[in-house]
Short mmCIF file of C-alpha atoms in Angstrom, two decimals:
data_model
loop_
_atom_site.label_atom_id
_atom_site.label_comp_id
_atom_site.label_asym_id
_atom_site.label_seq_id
_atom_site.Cartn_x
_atom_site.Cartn_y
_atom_site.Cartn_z
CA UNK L 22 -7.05 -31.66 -4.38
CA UNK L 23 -6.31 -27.74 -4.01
CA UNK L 24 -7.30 -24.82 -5.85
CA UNK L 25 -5.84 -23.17 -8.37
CA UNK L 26 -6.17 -20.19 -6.75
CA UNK L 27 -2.84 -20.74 -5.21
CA UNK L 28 0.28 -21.12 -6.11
CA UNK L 29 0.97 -24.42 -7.59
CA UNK L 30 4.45 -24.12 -6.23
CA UNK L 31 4.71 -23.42 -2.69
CA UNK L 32 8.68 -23.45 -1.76
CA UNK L 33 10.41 -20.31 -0.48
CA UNK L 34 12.81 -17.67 -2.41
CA UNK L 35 16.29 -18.12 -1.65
CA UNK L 36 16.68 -14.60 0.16
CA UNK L 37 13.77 -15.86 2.66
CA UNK L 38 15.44 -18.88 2.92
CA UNK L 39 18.86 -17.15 3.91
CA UNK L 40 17.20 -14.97 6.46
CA UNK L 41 15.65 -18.24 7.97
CA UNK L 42 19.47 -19.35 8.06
CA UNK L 43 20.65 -16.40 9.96
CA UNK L 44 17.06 -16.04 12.33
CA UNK L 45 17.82 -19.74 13.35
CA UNK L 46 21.40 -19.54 14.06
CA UNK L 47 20.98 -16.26 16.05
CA UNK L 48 22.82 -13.98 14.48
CA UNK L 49 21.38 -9.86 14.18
CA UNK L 50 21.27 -7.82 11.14
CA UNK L 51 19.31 -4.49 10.34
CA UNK L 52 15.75 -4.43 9.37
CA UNK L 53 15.83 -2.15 6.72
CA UNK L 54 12.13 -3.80 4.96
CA UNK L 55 10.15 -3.29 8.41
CA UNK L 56 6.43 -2.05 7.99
CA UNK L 57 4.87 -2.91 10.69
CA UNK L 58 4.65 0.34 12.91
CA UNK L 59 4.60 -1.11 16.70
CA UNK L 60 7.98 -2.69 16.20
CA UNK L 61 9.81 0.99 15.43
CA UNK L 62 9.93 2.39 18.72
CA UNK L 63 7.21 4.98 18.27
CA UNK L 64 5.49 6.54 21.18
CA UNK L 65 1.72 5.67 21.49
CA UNK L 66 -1.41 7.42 23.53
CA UNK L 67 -2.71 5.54 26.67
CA UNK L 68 -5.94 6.38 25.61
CA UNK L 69 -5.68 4.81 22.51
CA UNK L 70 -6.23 1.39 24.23
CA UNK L 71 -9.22 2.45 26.53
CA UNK L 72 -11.58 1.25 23.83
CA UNK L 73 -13.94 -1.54 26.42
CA UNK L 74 -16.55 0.42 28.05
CA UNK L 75 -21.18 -0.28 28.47
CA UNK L 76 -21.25 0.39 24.57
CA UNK L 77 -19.14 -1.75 23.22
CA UNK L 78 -21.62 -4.86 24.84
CA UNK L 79 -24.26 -3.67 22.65
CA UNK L 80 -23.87 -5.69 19.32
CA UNK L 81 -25.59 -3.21 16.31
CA UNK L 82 -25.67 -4.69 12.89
CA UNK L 83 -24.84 -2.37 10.20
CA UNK L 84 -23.27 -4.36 7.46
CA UNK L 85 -21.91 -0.64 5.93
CA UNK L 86 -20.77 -0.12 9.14
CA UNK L 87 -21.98 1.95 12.08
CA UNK L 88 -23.15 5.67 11.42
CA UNK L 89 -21.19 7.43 13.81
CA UNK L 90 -17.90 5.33 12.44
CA UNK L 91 -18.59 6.28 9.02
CA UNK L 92 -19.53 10.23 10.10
CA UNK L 93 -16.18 10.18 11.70
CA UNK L 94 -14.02 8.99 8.39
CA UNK L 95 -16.25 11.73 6.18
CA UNK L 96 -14.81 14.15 9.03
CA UNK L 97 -11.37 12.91 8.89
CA UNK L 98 -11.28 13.01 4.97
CA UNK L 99 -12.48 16.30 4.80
CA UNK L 100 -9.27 17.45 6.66
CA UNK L 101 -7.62 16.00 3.10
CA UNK L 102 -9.56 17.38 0.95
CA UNK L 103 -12.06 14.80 0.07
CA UNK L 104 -15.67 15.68 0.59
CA UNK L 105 -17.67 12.31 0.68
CA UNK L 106 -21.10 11.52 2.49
CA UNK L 107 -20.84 9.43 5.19
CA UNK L 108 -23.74 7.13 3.65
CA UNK L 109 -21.18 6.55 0.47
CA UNK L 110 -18.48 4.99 2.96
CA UNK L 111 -18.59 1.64 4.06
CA UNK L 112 -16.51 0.07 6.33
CA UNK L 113 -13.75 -3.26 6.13
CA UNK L 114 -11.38 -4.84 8.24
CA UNK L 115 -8.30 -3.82 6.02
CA UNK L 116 -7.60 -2.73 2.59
CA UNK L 117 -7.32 -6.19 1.50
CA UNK L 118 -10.81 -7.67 2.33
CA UNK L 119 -11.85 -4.01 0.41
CA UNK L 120 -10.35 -5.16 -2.75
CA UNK L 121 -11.44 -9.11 -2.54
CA UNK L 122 -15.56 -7.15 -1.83
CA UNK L 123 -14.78 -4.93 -4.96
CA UNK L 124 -13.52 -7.74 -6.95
CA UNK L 125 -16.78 -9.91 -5.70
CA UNK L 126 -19.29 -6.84 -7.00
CA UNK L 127 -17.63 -5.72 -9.65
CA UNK L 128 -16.23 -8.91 -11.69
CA UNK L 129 -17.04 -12.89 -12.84
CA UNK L 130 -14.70 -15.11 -12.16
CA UNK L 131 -12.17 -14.90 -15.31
CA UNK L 132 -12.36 -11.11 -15.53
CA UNK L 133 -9.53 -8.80 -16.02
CA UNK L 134 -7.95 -5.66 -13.40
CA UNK L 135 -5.71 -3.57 -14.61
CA UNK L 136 -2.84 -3.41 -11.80
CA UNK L 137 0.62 -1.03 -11.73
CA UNK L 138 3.81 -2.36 -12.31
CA UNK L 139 6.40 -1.77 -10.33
CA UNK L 140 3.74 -1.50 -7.11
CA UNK L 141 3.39 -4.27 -4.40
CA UNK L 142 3.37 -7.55 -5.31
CA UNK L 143 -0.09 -8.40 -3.11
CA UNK L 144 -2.30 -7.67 -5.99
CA UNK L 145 -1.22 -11.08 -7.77
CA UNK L 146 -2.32 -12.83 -4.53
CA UNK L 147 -5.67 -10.96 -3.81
CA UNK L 148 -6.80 -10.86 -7.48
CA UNK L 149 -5.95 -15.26 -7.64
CA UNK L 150 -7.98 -15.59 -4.26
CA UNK L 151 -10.91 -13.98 -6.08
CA UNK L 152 -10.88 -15.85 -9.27
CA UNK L 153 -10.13 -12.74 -10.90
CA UNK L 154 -6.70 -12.08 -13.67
CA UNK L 155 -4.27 -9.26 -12.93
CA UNK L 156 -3.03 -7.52 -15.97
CA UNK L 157 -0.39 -5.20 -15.70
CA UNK L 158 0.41 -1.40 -17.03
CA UNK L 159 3.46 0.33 -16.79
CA UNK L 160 4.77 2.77 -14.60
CA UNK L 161 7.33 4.74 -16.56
CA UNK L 162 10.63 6.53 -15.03
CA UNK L 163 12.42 9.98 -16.62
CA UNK L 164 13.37 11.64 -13.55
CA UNK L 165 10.14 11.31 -12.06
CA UNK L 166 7.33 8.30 -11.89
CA UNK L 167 4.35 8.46 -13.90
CA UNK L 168 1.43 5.97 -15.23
CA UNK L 169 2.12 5.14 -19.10
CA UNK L 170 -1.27 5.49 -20.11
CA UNK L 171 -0.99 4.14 -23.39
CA UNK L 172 0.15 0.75 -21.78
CA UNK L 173 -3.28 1.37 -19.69
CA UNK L 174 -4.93 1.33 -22.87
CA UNK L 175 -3.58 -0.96 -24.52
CA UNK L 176 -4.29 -3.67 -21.66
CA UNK L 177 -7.62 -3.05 -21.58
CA UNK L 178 -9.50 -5.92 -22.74
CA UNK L 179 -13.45 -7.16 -23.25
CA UNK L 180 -12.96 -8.82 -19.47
CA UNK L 181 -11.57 -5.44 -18.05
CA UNK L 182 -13.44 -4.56 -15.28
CA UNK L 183 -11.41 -1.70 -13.22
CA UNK L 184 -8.05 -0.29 -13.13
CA UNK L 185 -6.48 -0.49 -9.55
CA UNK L 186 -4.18 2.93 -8.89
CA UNK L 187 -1.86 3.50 -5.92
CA UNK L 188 -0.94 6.86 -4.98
CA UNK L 189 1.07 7.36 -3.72
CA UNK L 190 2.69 3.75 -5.20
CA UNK L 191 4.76 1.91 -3.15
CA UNK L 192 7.11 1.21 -3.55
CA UNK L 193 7.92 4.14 -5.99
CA UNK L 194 6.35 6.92 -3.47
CA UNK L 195 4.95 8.92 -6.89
CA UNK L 196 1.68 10.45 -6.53
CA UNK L 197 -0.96 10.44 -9.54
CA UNK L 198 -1.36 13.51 -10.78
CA UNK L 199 -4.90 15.46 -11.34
CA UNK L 200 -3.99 15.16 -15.12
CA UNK L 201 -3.56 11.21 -14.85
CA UNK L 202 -6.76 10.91 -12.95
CA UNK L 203 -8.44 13.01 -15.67
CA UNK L 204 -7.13 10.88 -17.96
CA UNK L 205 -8.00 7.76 -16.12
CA UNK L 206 -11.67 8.56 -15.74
CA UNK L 207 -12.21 9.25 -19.42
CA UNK L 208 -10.63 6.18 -19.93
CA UNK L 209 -13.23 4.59 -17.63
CA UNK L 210 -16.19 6.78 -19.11
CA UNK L 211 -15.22 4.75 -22.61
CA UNK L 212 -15.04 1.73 -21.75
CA UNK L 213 -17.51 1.45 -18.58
CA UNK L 214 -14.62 0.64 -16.01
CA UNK L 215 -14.46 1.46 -12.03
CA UNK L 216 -11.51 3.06 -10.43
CA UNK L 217 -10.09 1.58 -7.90
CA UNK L 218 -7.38 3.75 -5.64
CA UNK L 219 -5.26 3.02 -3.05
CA UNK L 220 -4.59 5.63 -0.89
CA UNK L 221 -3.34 4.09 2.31
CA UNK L 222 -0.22 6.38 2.22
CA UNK L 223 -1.63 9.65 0.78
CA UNK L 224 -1.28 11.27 4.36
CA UNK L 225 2.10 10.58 4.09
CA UNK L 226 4.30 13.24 1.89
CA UNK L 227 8.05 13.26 2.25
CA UNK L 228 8.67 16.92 0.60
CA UNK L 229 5.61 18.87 0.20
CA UNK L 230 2.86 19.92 2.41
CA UNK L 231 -0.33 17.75 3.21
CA UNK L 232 -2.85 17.81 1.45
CA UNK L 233 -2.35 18.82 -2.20
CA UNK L 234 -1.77 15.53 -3.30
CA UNK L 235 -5.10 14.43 -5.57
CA UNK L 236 -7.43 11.93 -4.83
CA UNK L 237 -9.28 9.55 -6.61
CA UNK L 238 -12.35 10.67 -5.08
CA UNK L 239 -12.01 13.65 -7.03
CA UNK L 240 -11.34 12.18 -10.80
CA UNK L 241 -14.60 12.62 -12.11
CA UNK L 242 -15.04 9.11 -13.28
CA UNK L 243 -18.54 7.54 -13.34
CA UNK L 244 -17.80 5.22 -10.68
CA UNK L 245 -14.32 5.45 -8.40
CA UNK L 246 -13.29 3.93 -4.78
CA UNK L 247 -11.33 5.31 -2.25
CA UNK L 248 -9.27 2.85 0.10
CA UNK L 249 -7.78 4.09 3.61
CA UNK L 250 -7.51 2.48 7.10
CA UNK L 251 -6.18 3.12 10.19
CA UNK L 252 -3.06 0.58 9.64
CA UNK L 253 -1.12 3.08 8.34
CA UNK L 254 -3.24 5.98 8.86
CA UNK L 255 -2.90 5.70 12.51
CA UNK L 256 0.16 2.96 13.01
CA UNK L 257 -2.59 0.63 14.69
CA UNK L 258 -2.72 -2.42 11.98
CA UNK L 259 -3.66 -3.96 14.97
CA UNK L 260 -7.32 -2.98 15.52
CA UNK L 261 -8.40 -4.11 11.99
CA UNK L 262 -10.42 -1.21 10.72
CA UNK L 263 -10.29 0.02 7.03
CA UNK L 264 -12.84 1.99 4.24
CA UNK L 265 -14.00 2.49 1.01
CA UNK L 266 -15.22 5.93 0.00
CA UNK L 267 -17.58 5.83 -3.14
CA UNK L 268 -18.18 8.64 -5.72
CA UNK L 269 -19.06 9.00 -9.55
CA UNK L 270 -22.89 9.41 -10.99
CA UNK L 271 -25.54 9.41 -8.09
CA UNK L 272 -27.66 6.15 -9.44
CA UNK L 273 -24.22 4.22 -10.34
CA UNK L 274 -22.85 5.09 -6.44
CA UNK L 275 -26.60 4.45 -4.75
CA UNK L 276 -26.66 1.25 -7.05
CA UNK L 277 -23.05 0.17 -5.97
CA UNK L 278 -23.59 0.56 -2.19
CA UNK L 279 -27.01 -1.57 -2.34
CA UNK L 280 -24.52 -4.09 -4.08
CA UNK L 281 -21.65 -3.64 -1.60
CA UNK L 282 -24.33 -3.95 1.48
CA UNK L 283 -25.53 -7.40 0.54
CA UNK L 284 -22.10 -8.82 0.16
CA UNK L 285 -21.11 -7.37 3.29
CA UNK L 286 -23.55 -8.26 5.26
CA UNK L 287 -22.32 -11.56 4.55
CA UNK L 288 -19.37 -11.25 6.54
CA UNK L 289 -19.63 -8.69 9.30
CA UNK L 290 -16.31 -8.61 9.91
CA UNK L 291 -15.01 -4.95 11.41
CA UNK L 292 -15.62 -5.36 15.80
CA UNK L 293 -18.21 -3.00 17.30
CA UNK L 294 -15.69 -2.02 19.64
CA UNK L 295 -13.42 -0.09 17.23
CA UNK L 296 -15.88 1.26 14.75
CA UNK L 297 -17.51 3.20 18.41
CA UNK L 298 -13.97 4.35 19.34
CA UNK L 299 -12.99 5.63 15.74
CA UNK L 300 -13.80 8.85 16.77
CA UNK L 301 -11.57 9.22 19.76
CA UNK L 302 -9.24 7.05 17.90
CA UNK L 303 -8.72 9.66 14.99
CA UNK L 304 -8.07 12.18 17.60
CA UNK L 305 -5.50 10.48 19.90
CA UNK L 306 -3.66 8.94 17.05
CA UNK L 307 -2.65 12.00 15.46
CA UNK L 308 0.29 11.92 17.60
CA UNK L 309 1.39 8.75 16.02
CA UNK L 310 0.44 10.12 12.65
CA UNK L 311 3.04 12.79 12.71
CA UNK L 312 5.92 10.80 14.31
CA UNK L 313 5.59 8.46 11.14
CA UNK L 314 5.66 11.69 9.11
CA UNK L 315 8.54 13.24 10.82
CA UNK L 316 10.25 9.92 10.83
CA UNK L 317 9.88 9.19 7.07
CA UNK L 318 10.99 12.88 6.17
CA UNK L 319 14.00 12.60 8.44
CA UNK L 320 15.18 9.25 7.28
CA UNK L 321 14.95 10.46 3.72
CA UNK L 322 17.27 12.92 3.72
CA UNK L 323 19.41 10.18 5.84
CA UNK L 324 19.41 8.14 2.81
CA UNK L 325 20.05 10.97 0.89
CA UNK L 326 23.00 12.16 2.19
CA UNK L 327 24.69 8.95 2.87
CA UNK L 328 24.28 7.62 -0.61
CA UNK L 329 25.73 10.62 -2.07
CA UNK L 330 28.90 9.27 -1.08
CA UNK L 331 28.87 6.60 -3.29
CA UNK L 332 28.26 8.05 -7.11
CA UNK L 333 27.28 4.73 -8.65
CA UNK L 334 24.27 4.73 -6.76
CA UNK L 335 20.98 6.98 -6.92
CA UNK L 336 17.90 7.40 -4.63
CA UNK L 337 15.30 7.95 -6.71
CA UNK L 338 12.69 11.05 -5.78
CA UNK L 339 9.91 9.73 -3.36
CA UNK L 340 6.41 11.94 -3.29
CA UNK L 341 5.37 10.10 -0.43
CA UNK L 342 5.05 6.66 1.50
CA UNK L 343 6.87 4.59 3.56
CA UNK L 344 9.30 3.45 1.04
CA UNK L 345 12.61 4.74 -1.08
CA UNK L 346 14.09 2.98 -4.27
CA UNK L 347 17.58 2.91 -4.82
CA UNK L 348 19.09 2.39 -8.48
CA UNK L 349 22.33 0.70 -7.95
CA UNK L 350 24.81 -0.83 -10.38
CA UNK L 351 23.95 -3.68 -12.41
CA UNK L 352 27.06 -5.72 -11.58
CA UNK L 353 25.17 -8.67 -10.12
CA UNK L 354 22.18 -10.16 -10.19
CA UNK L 355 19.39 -7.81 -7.83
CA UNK L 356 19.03 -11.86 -6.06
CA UNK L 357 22.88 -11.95 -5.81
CA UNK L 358 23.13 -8.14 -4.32
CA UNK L 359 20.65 -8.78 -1.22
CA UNK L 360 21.83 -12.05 -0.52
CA UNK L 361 25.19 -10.49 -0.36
CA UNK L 362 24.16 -7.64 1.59
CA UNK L 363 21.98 -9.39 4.22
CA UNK L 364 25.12 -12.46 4.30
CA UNK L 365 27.81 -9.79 4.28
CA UNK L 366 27.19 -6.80 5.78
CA UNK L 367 24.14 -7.97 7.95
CA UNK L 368 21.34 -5.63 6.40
CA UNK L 369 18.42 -6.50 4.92
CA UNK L 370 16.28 -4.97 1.76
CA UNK L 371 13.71 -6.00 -0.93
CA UNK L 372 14.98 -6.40 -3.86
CA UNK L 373 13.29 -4.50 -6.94
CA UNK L 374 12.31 -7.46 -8.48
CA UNK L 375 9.61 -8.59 -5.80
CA UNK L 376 7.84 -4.98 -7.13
CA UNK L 377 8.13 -6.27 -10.65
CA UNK L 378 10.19 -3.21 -11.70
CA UNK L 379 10.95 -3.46 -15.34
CA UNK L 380 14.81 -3.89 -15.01
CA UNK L 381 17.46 -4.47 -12.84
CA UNK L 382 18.90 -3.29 -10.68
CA UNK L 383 16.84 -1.50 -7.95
CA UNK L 384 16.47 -2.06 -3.99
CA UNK L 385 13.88 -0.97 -1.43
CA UNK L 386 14.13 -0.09 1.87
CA UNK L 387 11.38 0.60 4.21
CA UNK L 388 11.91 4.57 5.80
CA UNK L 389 10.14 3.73 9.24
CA UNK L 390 12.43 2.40 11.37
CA UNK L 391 13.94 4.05 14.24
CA UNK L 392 16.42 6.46 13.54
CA UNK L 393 19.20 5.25 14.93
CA UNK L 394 18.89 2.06 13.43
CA UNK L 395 17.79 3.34 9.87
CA UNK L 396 21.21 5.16 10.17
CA UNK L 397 23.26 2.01 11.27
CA UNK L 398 20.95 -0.04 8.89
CA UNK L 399 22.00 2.60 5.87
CA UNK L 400 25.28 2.73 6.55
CA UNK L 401 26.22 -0.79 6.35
CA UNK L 402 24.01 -0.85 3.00
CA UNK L 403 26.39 1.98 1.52
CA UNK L 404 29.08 0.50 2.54
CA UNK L 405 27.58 -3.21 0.71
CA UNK L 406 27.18 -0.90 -2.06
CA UNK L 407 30.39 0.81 -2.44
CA UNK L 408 32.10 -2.66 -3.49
CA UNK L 409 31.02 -4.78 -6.18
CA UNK L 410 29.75 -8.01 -4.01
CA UNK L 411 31.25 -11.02 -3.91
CA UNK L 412 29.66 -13.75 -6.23
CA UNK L 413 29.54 -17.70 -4.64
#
């Protein structure tokens, strides 16, 4: 009766089922794989919210988005060293929907995208929903992160039709580098592929100044995408606004927005009402921009310190995001070690296997919470650490 786009199997992982457990019987614990930023106690604008005035009653279709929205994301990616036109930006309703519209103009149903692994496990989802195969290359750790590009290469098939990049990754925070996107693009020259980069978190470095991280924009490859949004941009994941930036060869970019435009205008999904207050929206969110920024800087170096006390254990560098990876000991199962954590010592983490890392045993924490509880929340994990855990 159903798809196969789906899972065939539909039942719950034993660590959601255990936090279910806990949830129903009442009992607290510490959040410490939180994301959403309007649960972490951070201090937002009045006038963020005044977004209803006469102009928002007047319904324009502009299935790219409107002019003045786009204008105002050229403006705001300038700031980060991206120079795009506002006529190569079109607007979505989050990074997702971008991706399933890429996958729709740029692949038949069957064909291949090359995806990072470890990197968030939504790609397996979005790519299934779109009749489209996920094929993974390797991210590759000696000290620091980097993209194995010989694993790129080697999964590149007659069905490849783009390789999807997220810098920085999450969970793994690493940045590409100009020389990987160099690489990247001739890889894409070769074989006729599109670039694809996330680069929801790019705003957010943990250790060095904004912006000298690279952007896609910038590879040189015939044909590349940009994705951003205000989500995380802004901490509003609530007003549903997000873009693609387009740049490569002049006919292949005018050719690709003609493309995007007709499948967008089949949806018309992103409100009037926050495309006309992106402008004001850009500038009264900065506030909120740079408590996330502070926050994820400051809990860092929480993590940091606290973790040095126990030598078996090892945060591994983070470039940027909203995420840290921990390597701990390999004593239990990475299944075993959150369950005991979150049953135990009443914290709660991903473990690295949901990010498809190659081997046990890593955990991820989110670093946006508010202090005070990112502090509680790492010290019980340190101290679920410190022990070997108690097997059922």
């Amino acid at each position: 009766m159903f798809s196969t786009r789906l899972p065939e199997v539909l039942h719950s992982n034993p660590l959601t089922r255990a936090l279910r457990r806990l949830q129903a019987s009442g009992v607290s614990f510490i959040d410490l794989t939180v994301s959403n930023p309007t649960r972490v106690g951070l201090c937002y604008s009045k006038g963020l919210f005044n977004l209803l005035n006469e102009t928002s009653l007047d319904y324009e279709v502009h299935p790219l988005g409107l002019p003045t929205a786009r204008a105002a994301i050229a403006t705001h990616l300038r700031g980060g060293a991206v120079n795009v036109a506002p006529q190569q930006i079109v607007l979505t309703a989050s990074t997702s929907e971008a991706y399933s519209l890429l996958f729709k103009i740029l692949c038949n149903p069957g064909d291949e995208v090359l995806v990072p692994q470890p990197s968030y496990p939504l790609f397996e989802h979005l790519t299934r929903l779109d009749g489209v195969v996920s094929v993974p290359y390797r991210l590759e750790y000696s000290g620091l992160w980097s993209i194995d590009l010989d694993s790129v290469t080697s999964a590149i098939s007659s069905r490849t039709r783009a390789i999807l990049i997220v810098s920085p990754n999450n969970p793994t925070g690493s940045y590409a580098t100009n020389t990987e996107f160099e690489e990247l693009a001739e890889l894409a020259k070769r074989y006729e592929l599109a670039l694809i980069g996330d680069e929801v978190f790019r705003p957010y470095p943990v250790a060095t100044p904004f912006p000298p991280q690279p952007s896609i924009i910038n590879s040189g490859a015939p044909l590349a995408f940009s994705l951003g949004g205000i989500s995380k941009l802004l901490g509003l994941p609530q007003l549903k606004l997000a873009w693609i930036a387009v740049s490569g060869i002049d006919s292949v970019v005018n050719e690709t927005l003609e493309r995007l435009e007709i499948a967008y205008d089949t949806y018309l999904s992103v409100t009037t009402t926050v495309q006309r207050a992106l402008g004001s929206l850009f500038e009264s969110g900065y506030g909120v921009h740079e408590q996330i920024a502070t926050r994820i800087r400051d809990n860092f170096d929480v993590l940091q310190r606290v973790s040095a006390e126990v030598p078996s254990c090892r945060v591994l560098p983070v470039g940027g995001g909203w995420s840290a990876v921990v390597r701990v000991p390999a004593i239990v199962s990475e299944e075993q070690r959150v369950l005991n954590l979150l049953e135990k010592h009443r914290v709660l983490v991903h473990p690295g296997y949901f990010f498809e890392f190659p081997e046990e045993a890593f955990i991820v924490c989110s670093l946006i919470p508010e202090p005070e509880v990112f502090a509680a929340g790492v010290a019980r994990l340190i101290n679920g650490l410190g022990r070997a855990p108690v097997t059922e």
